[in-house]
Short mmCIF file of C-alpha atoms and ligand atoms in Angstrom, two decimals:
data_model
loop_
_atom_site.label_atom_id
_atom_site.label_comp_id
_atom_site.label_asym_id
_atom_site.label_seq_id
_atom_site.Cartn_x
_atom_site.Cartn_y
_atom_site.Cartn_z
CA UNK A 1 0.00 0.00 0.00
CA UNK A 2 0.98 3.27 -0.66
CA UNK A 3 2.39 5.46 2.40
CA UNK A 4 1.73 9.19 3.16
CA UNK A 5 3.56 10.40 5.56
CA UNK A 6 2.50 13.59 7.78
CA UNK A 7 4.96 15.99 8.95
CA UNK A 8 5.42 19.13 10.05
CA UNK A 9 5.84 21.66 13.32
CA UNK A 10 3.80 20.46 16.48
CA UNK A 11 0.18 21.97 16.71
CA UNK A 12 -0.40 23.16 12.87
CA UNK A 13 -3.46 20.00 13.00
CA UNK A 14 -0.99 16.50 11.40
CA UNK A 15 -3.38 14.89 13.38
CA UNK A 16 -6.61 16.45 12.58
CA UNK A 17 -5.47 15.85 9.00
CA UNK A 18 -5.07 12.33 10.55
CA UNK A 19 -8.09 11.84 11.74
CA UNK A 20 -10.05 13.21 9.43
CA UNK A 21 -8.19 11.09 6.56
CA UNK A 22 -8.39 7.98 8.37
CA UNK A 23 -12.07 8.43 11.06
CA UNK A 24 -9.70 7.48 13.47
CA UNK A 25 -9.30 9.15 16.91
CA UNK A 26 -5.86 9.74 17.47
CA UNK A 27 -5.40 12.66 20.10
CA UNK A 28 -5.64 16.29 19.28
CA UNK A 29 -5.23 19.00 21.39
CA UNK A 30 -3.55 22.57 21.47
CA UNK A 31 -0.52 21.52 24.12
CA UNK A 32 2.59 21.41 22.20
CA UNK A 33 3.81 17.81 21.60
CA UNK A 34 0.27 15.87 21.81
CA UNK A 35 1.04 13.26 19.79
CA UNK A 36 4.11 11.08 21.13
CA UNK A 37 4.49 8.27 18.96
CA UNK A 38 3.68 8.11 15.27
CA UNK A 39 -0.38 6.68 14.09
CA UNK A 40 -0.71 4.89 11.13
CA UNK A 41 -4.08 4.49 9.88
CA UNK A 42 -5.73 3.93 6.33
CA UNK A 43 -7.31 6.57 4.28
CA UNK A 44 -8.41 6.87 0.18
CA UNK A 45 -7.30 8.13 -2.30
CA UNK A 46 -10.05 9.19 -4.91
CA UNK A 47 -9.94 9.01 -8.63
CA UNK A 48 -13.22 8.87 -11.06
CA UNK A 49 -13.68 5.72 -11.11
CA UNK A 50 -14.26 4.31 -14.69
CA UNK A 51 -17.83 2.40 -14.00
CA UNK A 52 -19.42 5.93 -14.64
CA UNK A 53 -18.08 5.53 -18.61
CA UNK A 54 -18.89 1.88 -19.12
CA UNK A 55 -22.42 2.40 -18.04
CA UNK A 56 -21.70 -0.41 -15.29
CA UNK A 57 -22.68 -1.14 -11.71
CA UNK A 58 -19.75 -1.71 -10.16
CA UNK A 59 -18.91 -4.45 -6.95
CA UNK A 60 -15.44 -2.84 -5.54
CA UNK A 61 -13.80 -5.53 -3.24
CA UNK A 62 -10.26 -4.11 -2.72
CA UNK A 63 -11.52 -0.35 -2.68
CA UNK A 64 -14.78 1.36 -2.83
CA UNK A 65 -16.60 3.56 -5.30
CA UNK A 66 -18.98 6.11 -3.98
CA UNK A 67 -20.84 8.44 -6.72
CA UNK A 68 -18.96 7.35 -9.24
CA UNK A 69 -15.65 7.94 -7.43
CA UNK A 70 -13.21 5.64 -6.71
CA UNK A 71 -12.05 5.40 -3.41
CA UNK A 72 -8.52 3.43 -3.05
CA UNK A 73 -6.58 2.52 0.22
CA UNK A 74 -3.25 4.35 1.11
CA UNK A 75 -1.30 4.50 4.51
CA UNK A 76 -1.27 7.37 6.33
CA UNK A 77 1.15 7.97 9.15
CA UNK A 78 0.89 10.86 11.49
CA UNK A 79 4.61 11.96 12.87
CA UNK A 80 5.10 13.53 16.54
CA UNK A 81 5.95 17.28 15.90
CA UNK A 82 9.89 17.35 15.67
CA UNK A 83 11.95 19.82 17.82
CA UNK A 84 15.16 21.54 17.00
CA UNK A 85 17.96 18.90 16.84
CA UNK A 86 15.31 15.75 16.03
CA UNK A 87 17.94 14.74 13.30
CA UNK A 88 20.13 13.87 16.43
CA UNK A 89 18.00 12.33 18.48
CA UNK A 90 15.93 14.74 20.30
CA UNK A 91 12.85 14.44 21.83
CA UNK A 92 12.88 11.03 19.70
CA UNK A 93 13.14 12.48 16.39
CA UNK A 94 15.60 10.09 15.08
CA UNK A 95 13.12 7.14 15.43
CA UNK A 96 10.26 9.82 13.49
CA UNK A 97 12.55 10.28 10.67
CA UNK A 98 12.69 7.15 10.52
CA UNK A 99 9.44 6.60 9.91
CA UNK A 100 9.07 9.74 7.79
CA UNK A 101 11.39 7.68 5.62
CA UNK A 102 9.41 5.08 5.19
CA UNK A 103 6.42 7.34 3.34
CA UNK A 104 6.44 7.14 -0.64
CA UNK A 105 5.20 10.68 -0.38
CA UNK A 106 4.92 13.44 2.48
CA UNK A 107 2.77 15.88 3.42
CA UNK A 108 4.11 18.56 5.58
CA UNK A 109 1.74 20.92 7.39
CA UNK A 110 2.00 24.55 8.37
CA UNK A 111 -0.17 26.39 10.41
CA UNK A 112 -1.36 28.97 7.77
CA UNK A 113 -3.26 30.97 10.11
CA UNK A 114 0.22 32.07 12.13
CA UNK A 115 -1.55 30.79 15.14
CA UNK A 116 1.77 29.03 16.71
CA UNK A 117 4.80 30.71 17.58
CA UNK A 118 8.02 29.60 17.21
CA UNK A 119 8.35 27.34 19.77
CA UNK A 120 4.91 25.88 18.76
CA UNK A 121 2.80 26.84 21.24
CA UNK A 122 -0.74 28.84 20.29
CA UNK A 123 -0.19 32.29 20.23
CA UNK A 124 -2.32 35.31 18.37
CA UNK A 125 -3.26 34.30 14.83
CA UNK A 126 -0.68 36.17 12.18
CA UNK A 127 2.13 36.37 14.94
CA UNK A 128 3.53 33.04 13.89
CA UNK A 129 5.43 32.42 10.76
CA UNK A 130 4.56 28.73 8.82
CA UNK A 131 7.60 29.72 5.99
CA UNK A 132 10.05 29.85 9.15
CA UNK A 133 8.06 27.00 10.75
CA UNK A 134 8.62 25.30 7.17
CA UNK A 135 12.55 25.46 6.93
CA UNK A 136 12.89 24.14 10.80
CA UNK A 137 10.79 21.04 10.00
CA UNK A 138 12.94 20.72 6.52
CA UNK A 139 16.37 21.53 8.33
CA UNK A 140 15.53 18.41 10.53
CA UNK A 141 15.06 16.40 7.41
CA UNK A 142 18.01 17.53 5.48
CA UNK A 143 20.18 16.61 8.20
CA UNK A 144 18.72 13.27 9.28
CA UNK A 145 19.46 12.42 5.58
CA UNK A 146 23.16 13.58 5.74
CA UNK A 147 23.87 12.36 8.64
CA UNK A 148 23.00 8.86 7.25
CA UNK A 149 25.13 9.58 3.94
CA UNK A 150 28.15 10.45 6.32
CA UNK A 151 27.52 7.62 8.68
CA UNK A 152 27.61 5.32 5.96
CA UNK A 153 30.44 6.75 3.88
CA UNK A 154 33.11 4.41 5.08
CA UNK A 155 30.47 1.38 3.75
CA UNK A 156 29.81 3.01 0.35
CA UNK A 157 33.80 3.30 0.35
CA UNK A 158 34.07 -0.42 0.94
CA UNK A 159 31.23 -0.83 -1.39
CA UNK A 160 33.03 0.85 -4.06
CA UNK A 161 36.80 -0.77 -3.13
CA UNK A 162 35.94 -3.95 -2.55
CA UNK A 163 32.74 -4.89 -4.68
CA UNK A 164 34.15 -2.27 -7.47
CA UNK A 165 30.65 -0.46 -7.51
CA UNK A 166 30.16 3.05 -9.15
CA UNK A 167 29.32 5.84 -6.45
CA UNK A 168 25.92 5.87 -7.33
CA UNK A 169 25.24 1.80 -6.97
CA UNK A 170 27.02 2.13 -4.00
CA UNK A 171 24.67 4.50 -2.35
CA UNK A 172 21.92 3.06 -3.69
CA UNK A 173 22.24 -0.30 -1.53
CA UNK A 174 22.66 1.56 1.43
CA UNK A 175 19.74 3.85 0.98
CA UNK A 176 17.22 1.25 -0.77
CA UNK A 177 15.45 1.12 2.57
CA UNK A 178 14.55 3.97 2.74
CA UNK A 179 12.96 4.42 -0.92
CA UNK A 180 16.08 6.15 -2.51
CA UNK A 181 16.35 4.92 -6.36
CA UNK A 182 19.34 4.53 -7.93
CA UNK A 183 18.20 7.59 -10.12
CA UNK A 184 16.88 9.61 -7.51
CA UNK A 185 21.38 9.36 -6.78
CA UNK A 186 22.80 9.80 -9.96
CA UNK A 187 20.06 12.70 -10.61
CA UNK A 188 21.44 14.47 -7.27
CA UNK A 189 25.50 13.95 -8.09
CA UNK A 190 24.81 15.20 -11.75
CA UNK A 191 22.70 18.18 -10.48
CA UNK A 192 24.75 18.67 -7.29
CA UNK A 193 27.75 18.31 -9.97
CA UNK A 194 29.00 16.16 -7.20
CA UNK A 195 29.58 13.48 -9.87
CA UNK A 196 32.74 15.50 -10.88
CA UNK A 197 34.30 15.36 -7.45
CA UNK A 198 36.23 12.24 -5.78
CA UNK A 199 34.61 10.75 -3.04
CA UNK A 200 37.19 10.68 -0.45
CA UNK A 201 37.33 14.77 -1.05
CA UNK A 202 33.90 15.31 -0.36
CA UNK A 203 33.08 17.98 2.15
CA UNK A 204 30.10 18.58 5.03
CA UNK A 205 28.98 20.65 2.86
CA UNK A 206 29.20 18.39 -0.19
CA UNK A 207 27.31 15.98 1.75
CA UNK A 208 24.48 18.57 2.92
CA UNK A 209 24.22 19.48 -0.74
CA UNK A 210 23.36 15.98 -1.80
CA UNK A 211 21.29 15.32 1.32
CA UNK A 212 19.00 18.09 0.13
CA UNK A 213 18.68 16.83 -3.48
CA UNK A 214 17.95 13.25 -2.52
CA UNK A 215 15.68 14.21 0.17
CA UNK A 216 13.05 16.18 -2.30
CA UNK A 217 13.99 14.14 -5.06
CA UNK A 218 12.70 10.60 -3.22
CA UNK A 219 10.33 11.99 -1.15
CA UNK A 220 7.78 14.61 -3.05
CA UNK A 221 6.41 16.75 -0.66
CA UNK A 222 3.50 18.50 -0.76
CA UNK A 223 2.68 21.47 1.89
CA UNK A 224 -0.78 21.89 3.60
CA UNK A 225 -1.06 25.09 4.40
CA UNK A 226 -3.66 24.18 7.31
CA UNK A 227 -6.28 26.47 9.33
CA UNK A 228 -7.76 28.10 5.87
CA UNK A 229 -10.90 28.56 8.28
CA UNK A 230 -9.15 31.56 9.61
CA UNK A 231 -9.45 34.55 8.50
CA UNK A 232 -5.47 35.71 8.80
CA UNK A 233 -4.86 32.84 6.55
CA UNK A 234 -5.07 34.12 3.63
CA UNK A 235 -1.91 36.39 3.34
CA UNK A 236 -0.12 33.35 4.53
CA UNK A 237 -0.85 30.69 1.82
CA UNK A 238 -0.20 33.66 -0.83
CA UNK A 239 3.47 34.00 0.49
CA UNK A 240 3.45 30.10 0.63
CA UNK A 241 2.41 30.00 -3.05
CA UNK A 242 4.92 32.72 -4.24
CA UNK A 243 7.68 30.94 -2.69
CA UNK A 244 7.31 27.66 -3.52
CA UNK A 245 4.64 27.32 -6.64
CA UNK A 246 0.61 27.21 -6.43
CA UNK A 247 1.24 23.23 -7.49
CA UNK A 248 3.18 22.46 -4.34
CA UNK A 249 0.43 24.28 -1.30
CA UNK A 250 -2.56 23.53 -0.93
CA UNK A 251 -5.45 25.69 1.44
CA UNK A 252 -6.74 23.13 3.64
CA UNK A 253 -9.14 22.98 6.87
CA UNK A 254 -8.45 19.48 8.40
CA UNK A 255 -10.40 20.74 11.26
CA UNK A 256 -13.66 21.29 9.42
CA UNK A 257 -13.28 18.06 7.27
CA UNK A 258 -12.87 16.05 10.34
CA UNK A 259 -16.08 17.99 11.51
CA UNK A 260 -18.07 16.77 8.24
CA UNK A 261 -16.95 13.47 8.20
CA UNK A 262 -18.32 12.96 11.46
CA UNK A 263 -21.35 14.46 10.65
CA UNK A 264 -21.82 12.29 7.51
CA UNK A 265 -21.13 9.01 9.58
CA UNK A 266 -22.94 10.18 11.92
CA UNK A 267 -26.16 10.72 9.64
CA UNK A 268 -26.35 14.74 9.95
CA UNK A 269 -25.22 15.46 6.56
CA UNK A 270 -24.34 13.99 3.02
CA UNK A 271 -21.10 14.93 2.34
CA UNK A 272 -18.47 12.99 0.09
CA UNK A 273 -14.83 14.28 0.82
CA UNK A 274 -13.55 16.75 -1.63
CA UNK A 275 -16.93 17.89 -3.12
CA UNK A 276 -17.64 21.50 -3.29
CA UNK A 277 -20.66 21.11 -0.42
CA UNK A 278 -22.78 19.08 1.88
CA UNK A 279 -25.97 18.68 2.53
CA UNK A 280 -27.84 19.06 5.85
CA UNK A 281 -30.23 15.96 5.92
CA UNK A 282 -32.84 17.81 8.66
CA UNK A 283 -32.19 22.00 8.63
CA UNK A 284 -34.60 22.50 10.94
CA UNK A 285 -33.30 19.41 13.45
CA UNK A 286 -30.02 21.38 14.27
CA UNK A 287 -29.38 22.13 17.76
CA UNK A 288 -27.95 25.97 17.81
CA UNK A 289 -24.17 24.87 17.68
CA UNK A 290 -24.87 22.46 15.11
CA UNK A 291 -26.20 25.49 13.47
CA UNK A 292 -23.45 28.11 14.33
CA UNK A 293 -20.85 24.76 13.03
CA UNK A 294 -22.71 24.75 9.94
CA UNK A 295 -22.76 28.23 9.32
CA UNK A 296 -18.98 28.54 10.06
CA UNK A 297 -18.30 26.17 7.77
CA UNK A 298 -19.95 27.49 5.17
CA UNK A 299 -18.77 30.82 5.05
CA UNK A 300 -15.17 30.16 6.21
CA UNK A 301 -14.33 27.53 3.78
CA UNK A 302 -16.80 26.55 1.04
CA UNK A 303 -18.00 30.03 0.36
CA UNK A 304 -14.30 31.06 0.26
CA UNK A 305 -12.15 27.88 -0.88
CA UNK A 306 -14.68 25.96 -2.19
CA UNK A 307 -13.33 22.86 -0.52
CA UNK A 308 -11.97 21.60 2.60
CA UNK A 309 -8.22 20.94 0.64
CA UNK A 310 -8.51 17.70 2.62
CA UNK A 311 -8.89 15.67 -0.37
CA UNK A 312 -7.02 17.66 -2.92
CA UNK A 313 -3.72 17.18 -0.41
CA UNK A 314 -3.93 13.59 -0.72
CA UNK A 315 -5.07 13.24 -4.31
CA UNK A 316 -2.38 15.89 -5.51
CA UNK A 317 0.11 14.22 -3.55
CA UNK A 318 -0.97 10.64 -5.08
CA UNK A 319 -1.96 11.51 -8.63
CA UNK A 320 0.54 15.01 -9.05
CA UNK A 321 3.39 14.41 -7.09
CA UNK A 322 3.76 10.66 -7.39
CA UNK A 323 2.21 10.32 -10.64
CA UNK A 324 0.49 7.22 -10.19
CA UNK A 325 -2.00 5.86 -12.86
CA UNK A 326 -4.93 3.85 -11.40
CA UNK A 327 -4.99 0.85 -13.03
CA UNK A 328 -8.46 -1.82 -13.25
CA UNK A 329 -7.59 -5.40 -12.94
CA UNK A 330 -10.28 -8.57 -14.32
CA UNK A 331 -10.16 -11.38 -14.81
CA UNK A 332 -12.99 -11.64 -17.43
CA UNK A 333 -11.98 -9.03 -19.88
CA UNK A 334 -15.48 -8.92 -21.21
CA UNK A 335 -17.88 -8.60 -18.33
CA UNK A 336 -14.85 -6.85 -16.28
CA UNK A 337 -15.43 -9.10 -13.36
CA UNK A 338 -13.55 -11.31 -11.73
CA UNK A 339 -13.81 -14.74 -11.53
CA UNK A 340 -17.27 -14.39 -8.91
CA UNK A 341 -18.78 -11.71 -11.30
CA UNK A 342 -18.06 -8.50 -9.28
CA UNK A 343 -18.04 -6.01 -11.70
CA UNK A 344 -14.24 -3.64 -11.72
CA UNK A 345 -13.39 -5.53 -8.15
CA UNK A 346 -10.28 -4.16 -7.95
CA UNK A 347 -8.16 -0.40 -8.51
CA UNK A 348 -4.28 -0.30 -8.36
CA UNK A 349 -2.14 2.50 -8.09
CA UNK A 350 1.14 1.87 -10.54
CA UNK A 351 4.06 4.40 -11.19
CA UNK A 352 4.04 5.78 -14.70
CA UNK A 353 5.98 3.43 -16.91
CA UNK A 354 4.66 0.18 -15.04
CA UNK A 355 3.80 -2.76 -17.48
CA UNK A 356 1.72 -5.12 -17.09
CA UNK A 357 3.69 -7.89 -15.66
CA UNK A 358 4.27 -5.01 -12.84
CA UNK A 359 0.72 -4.78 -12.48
CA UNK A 360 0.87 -8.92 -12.36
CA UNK A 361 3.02 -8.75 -9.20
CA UNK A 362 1.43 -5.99 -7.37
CA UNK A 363 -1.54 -8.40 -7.33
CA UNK A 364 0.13 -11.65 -6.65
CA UNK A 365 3.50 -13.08 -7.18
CA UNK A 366 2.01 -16.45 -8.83
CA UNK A 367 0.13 -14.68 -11.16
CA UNK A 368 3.74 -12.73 -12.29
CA UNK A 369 5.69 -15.91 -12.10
CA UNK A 370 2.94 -17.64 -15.10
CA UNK A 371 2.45 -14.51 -16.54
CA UNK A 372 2.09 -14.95 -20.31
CA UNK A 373 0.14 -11.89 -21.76
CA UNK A 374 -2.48 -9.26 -20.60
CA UNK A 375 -5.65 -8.15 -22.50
CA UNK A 376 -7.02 -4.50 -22.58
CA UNK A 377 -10.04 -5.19 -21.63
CA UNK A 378 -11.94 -1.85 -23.48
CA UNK A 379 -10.77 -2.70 -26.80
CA UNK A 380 -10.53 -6.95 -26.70
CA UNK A 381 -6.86 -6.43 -27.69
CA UNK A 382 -4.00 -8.37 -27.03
CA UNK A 383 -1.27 -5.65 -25.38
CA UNK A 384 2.58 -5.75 -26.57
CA UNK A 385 4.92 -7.11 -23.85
CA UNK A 386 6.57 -3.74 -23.37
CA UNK A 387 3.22 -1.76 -23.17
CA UNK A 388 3.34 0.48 -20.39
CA UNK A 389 -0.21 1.00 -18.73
CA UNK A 390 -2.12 4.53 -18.62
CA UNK A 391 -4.65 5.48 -16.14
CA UNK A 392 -7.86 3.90 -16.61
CA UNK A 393 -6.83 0.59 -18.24
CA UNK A 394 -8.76 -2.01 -17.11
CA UNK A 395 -6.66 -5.09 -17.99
CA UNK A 396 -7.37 -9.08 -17.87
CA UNK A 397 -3.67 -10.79 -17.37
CA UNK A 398 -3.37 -14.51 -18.66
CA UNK A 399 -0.77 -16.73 -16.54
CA UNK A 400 0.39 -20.07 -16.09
CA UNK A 401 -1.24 -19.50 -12.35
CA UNK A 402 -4.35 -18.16 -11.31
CA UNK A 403 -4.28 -15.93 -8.48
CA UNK A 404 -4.95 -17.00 -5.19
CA UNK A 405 -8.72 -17.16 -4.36
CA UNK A 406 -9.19 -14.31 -1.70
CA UNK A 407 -9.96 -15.91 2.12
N1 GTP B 1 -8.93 26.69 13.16
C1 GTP B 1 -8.40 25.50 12.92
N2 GTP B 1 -7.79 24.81 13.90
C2 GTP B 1 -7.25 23.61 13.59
C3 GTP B 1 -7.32 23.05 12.29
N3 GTP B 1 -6.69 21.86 12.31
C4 GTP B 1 -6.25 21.66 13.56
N4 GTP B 1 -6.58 22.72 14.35
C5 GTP B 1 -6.30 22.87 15.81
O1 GTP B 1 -4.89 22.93 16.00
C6 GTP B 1 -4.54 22.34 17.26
C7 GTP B 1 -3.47 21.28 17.07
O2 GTP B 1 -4.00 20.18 16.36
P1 GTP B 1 -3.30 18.74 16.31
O3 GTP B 1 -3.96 17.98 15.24
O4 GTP B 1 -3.26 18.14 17.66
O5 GTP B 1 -1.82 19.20 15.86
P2 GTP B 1 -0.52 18.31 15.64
O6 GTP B 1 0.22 18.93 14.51
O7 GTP B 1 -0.87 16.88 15.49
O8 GTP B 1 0.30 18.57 16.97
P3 GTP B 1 1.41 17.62 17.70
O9 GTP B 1 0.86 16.26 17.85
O10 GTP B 1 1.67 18.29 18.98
O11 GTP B 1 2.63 17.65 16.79
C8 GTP B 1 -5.85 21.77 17.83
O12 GTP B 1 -6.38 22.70 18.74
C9 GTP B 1 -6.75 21.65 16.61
O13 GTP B 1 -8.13 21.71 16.89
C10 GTP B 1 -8.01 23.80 11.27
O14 GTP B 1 -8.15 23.39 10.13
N5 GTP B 1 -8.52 25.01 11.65
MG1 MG B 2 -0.37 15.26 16.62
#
């Protein structure tokens, strides 16, 4: 499953986002340092699903379509806020970044309303600064990355010396674990022009340099500039945008999405996450703060931003940043069912340039290992070996092996 890791200063709402991603009900609270040890949970990641076009009723079994949208399972994992000198070890950090590492993508949060100050505790909205808040949380992250390179420059010496391995394949098997491709290296030395350099000469700095490059480079990162609801917010996520791009912040209210999710399971309101409203079931049932919430809601966000952001983070993070195609596995190419007759059963998220066979083993490893060809299910045809899948296929793979019946 995919991982989306949440980080950022303590008290800009990583858990709000949290909770209202997963329905869980990790702690939140406005005490600096709330969360102590990182929550993983499961949220969605929604895509139109491709039911609406076939003029099909769909039976989802590994994900679930709601509307005509396409809900699909991620990870999430919610990080402890990280103090100055987490890259070290405090307050635990070490063990967060490692954690952090583990995410195919990150989100990191920033109070956008200035409502925390710099040692994170609530202060007057606008007195607080998310871009400074930003580079502290990033610093962290830069240096837990090159303090691994250094640690582990006498290995990748070794690795080099003794196995006679090129820089680059020598980095890459220490730093495999912790999703660094062997391009994500040899991008960094050629753009860090690090390539041109001995080894044994590099510098701190040197090292720094390339921390930074392979920490954005193998771990996209979107920011969430949270608290949109308030109304100092604004002037915030503009700087946030001019600095860093309107692709890479998005406005976002985890508070008020975690609000109308509740509501919706709890029967108030129809709301699907990342629509541009809600609907109260029973107006004139509201007690008068469900009525004040309601109204606050409305004008602070949807009249404003249209949406919560909650579902944009994740889907931009997914879909944008990642760039993964969602890809509709059958295993009877006509009807689009599998083998019981549910209708598109399953959605996978695949990298751009997957093939099928990679689509083969992200569903079962017996199903790769007799892999013979895959069908596109739309058009009847028989795809090239090399074919690399788009979003939206809906393929049928033949193999040797079926796979596994699920339990
Ligand atoms: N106005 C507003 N407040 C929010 C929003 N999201 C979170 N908050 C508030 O911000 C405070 C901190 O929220 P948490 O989710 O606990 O923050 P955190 O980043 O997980 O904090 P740590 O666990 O300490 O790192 C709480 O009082 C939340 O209610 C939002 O969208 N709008
Ligand atoms: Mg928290």
């Amino acid at each position: 499953m995919l991982k989306v890791g949440i980080v950022g200063k303590t008290n800009t709402g990583k858990t709000t986002l949290f909770n209202a991603v997963t329905l869980l009900n990790a702690e939140i609270s406005n005490y600096p340092f709330t969360t102590k040890v990182p929550n993983i949970g499961v949220g969605y990641a929604k895509t139109a699903c491709v039911c609406r076009e076939l003029g099909v009723k769909d039976n989802p079994q590994n994900s679930a379509c709601i509307d005509g949208w396409r809900f699909i399972p991620i990870e999430v994992i919610d990080l402890p806020g990280l103090i100055k000198g987490a890259w070290e070890g405090a307050g635990l950090g070490n063990q967060f970044l490692s954690v952090a590492a583990q995410a195919d993508v990150l989100l990191h949060v920033v109070d956008a309303s200035g409502g925390i100050n710099s040692k994170g505790e609530i202060c007057e909205p606008g007195m607080g600064s998310p871009l400074a808040d930003y580079y502290d949380t990033e610093e962290e992250l830069i240096r837990w990355y090159m303090k691994n390179l250094m640690e582990n420059a006498d290995q990748v010496r070794r690795l080099m010396e003794g196995k006679n391995m090129g820089l680059a394949k020598a980095f890459f098997e220490i730093l495999a674990g912790i999703k660094v491709k062997e391009w994500h290296i040899k991008t960094a030395l050629e753009r860090t022009r690090l390539i041109g350099i001995p080894f044994e000469d590099w510098e701190d700095e040197d090292f720094k340099t390339f921390a930074t490059e392979i920490r954005y480079l193998s771990k996209p990162t979107l920011i969430v500039a949270n608290k949109m609801d308030m109304p100092v917010a604004e002037k915030n996520f503009k700087g946030l945008q001019e600095t860093f791009g309107e692709r890479f912040v998005v406005p976002c209210s985890a508070d008020v999405e975690l609000m109308l999710r509740r509501a919706e399971k709890a029967g108030t309101i129809s709301y699907v996450p990342g629509e541009e409203g809600f609907r109260v079931k029973d107006e004139s049932g509201l007690t008068p703060k469900q009525r004040w919430a309601i109204d606050y809601v409305r004008s602070r966000v949807f009249d404003k931003w249209l949406r919560t952001g909650v579902d944009q983070a994740i889907s931009a993070s997914v879909f944008k940043l990642l760039m993964m195609n969602v890809v509709y596995p059958v295993e009877d190419a006509k009807r689009y069912s599998d083998r019981k007759g549910n209708v598109l059963p399953d959605a996978f998220m695949l990298p751009q340039g997957s093939t099928p066979l990679d689509l083969a083993w992200a569903i079962h490893s017996d199903l790769a290992n007799g892999f013979i060809y895959a069908i596109d299910a739309t058009s009847g045809l028989r795809l090239p070996k090399d074919y690399l899948l788009h979003d939206r296929d809906i393929i049928s793979i033949a193999s040797t092996r079926r796979r596994p019946k699920k339990s």
